[in-house]
XYZ file of C-alpha atoms in Angstrom:
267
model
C 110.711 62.376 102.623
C 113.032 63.862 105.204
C 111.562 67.353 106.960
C 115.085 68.869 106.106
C 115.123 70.208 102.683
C 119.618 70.966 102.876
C 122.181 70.383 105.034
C 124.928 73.059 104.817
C 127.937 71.860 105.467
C 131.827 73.188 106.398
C 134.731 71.006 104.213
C 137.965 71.660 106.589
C 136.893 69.491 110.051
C 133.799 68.390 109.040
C 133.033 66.962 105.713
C 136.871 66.033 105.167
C 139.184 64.129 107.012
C 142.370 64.789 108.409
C 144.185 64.383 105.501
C 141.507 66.617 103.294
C 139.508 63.431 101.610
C 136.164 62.815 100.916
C 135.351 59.171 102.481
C 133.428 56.779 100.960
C 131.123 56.238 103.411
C 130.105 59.768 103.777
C 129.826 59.826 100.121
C 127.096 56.740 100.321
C 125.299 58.879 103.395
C 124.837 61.532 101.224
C 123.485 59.619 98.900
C 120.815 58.026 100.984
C 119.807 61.884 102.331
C 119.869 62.563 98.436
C 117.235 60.118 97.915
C 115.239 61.288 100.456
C 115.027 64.606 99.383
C 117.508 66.071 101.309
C 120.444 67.881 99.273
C 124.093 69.279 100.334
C 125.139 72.820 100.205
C 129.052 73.247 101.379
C 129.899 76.571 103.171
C 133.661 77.043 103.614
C 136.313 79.809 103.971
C 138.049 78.699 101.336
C 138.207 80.121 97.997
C 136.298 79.059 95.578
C 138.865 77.687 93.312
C 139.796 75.381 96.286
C 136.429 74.176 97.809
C 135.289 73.517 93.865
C 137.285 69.936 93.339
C 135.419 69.008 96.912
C 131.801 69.938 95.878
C 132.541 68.423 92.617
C 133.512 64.797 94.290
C 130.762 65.184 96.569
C 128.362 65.632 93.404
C 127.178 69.312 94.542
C 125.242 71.115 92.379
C 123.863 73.928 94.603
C 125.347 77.467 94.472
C 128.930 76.929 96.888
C 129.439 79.326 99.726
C 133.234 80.528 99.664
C 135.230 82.553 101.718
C 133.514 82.488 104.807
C 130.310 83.388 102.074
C 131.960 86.400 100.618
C 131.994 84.582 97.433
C 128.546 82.731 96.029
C 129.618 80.619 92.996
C 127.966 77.947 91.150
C 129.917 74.853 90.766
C 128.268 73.622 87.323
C 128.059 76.781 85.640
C 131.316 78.972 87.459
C 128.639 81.735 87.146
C 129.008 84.361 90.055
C 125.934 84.607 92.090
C 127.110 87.224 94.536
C 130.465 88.758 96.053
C 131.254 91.265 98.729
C 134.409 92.450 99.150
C 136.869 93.919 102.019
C 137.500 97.888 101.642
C 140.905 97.881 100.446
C 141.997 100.317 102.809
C 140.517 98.232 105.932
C 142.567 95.099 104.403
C 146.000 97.686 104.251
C 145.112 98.623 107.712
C 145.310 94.585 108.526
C 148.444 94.097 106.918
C 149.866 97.113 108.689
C 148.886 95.844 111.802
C 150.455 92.114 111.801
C 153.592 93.730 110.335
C 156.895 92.567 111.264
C 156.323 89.557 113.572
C 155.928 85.852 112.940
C 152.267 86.193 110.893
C 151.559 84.705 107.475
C 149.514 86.855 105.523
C 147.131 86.311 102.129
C 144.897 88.650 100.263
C 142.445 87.011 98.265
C 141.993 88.901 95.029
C 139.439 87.762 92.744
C 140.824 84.228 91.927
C 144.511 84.643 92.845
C 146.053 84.305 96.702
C 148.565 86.352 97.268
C 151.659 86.064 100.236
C 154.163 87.796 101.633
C 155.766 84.471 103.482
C 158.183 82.216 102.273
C 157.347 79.173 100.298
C 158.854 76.708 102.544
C 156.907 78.013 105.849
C 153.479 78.529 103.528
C 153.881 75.277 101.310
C 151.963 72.978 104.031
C 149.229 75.530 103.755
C 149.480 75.904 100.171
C 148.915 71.700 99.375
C 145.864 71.677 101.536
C 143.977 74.313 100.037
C 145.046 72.639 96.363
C 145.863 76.334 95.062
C 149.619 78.413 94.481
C 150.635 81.111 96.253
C 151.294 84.164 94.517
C 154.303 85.860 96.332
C 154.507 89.258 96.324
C 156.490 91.753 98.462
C 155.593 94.133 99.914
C 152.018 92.340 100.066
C 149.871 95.454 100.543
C 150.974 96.393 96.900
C 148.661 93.523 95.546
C 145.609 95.574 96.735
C 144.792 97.840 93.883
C 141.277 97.185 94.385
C 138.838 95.516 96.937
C 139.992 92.563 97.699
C 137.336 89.612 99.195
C 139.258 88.627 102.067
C 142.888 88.627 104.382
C 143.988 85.545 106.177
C 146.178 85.858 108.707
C 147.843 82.394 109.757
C 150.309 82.137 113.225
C 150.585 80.317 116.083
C 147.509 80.081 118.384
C 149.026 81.937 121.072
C 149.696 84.199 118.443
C 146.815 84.491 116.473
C 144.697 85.148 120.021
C 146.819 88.366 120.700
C 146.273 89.362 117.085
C 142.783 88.400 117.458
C 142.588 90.898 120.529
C 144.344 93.798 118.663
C 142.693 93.387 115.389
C 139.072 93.479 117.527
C 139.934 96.576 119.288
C 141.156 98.637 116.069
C 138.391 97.081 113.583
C 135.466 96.849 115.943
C 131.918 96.211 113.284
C 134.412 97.597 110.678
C 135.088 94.038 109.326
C 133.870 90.835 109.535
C 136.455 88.457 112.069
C 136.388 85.031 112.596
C 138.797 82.229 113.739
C 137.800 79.436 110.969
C 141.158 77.316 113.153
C 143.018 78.796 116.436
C 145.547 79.494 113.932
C 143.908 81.938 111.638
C 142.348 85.162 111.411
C 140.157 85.544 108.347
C 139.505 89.171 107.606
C 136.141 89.888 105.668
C 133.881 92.140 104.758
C 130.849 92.854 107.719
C 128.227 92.002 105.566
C 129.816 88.896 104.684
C 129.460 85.184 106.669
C 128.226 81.993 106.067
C 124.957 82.518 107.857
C 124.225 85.855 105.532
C 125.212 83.633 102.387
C 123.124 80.496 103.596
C 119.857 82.624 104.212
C 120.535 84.210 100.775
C 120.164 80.535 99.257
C 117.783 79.541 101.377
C 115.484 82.648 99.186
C 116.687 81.455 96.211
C 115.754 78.003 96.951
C 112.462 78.398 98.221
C 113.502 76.547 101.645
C 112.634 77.893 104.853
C 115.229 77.751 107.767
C 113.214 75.017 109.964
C 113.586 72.945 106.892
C 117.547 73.385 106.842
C 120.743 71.404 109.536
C 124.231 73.396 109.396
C 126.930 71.565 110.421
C 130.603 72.938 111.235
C 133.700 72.971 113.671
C 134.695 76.378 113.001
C 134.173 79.739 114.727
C 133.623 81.149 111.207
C 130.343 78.544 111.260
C 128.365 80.483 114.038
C 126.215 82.293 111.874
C 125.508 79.358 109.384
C 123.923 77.602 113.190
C 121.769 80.746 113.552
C 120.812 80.479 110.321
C 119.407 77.048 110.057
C 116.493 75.422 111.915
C 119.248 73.083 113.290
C 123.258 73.858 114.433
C 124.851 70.887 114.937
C 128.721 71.150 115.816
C 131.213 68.281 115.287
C 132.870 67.018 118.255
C 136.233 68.065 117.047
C 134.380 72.090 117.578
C 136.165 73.744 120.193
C 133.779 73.930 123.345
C 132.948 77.504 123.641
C 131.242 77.076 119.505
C 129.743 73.992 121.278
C 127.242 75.887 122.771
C 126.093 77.807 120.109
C 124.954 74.573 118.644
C 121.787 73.147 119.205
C 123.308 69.420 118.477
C 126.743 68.504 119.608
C 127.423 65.290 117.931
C 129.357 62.236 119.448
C 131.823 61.686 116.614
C 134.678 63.791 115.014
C 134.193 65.184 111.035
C 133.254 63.186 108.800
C 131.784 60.422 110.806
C 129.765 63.417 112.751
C 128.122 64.360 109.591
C 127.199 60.926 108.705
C 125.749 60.856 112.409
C 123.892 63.879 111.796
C 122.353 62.589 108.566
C 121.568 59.167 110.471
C 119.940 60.729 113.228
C 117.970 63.660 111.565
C 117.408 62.172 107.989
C 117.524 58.838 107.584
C 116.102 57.800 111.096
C 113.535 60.503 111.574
């Protein structure tokens, strides 16, 4: 039996490839942890109607961690486990702010993503996360109520002077992180990855020594501090690097399989 109880893992960067697909030999590596004792928990800003087909090909079974963990769902069941929203006038104040420049913009509402952008510069965007795009304009009228989270996608010159400006207005208001240089996601404070993987860990009876988090993402800092081991990807832009406690050789996919070699199946 392997010491580590769960690995918690990110999908975009790190469990799938470039093209968003679940390889076969990280499928068989998870099946050797599997048989070890050793299970797989993914943590993802995505919603959860797009992270579900993943977890479902990667036979998960544990509660999944949406929306940079603003959204606690169970992939066998669809039950909701837990869900903290955005103020609604914090995510107006957001969409006031990126106004009238070159920004995509999404409100997640319950289920539904809405946009203000066209569908030819949002359709990329759109086919990876494997959801529509409701279009509605103006956008801010789609938030009637609180809505779990605002995405802000640009270029990543762009999105680190929006970065600055949203800081400086928000402060602890709202959760920020960059999940890629090109986005802003806009949740919540008491909402992260690290908050929603501690939450499991209770509910699972595992303690954090017993527990590896692996991600590429600035939006996967908390879900290192969280676990008894961080380990980035090397595709994790340096300055997340050193929040890590492992930094592994290999890219993605083949850095998870690394981690599983070197901390499950090896140990």
């Amino acid at each position: 039996m392997s010491k580590y109880k769960l690995i918690a893992a990110d999908l975009d960067g790190t469990l799938l490839d470039e093209t968003y697909r679940i390889m076969p030999e990280l499928l068989a590596a998870i099946d050797a942890a599997r048989s070890l004792g050793t299970e797989l928990a993914v943590a993802t800003g995505r919603l959860y109607p797009s992270a579900l087909p993943f977890a479902r090909e990667l036979k998960v079974t544990l509660p999944v961690i949406a929306s940079n963990g603003a959204v606690v769902r169970d992939p066998v069941t669809d039950e909701l486990i837990s869900q903290v929203t955005l103020d609604r006038d914090l995510a107006i104040e957001a969409l006031n702010l990126t106004e009238n420049g070159t920004a995509q913009r999404f409100v997640n509402v319950h289920d539904a993503f809405y946009t203000d952008a066209a569908e030819k510069a949002s359709r990329k965007y759109s086919e990876a996360l494997k959801i529509n795009f409701v279009r509605r304009v103006p956008l801010r009228d789609v938030i009637t109520t609180d809505p779990i989270m605002v995405v802000i996608r640009d270029s990543e010159s762009e999105i680190s002077r929006l970065t600055r400006i949203l800081a400086e207005h928000f402060g602890d208001k709202v959760y920020m992180a960059n999940s890629k240089p090109f986005f802003i996601d806009i949740n919540n404070p008491a909402a992260s990855k690290g908050a929603a993987l501690k939450d499991l860990c209770h509910r699972l009876d595992i303690a954090p020594e017993e527990v590896i988090a692996v991600g590429d993402g600035w939006n996967d800092r908390e879900m290192f501090q969280a676990a008894g081991l961080g380990a980035a990807v090397s595709n994790a832009p340096e300055s997340l690097r050193k929040h890590a406690d492992y930094v592994c050789e290999n890219p993605s996919f083949q850095g998870v399989i690394e981690v599983i070699r070197r901390f499950v199946l090896e140990a």
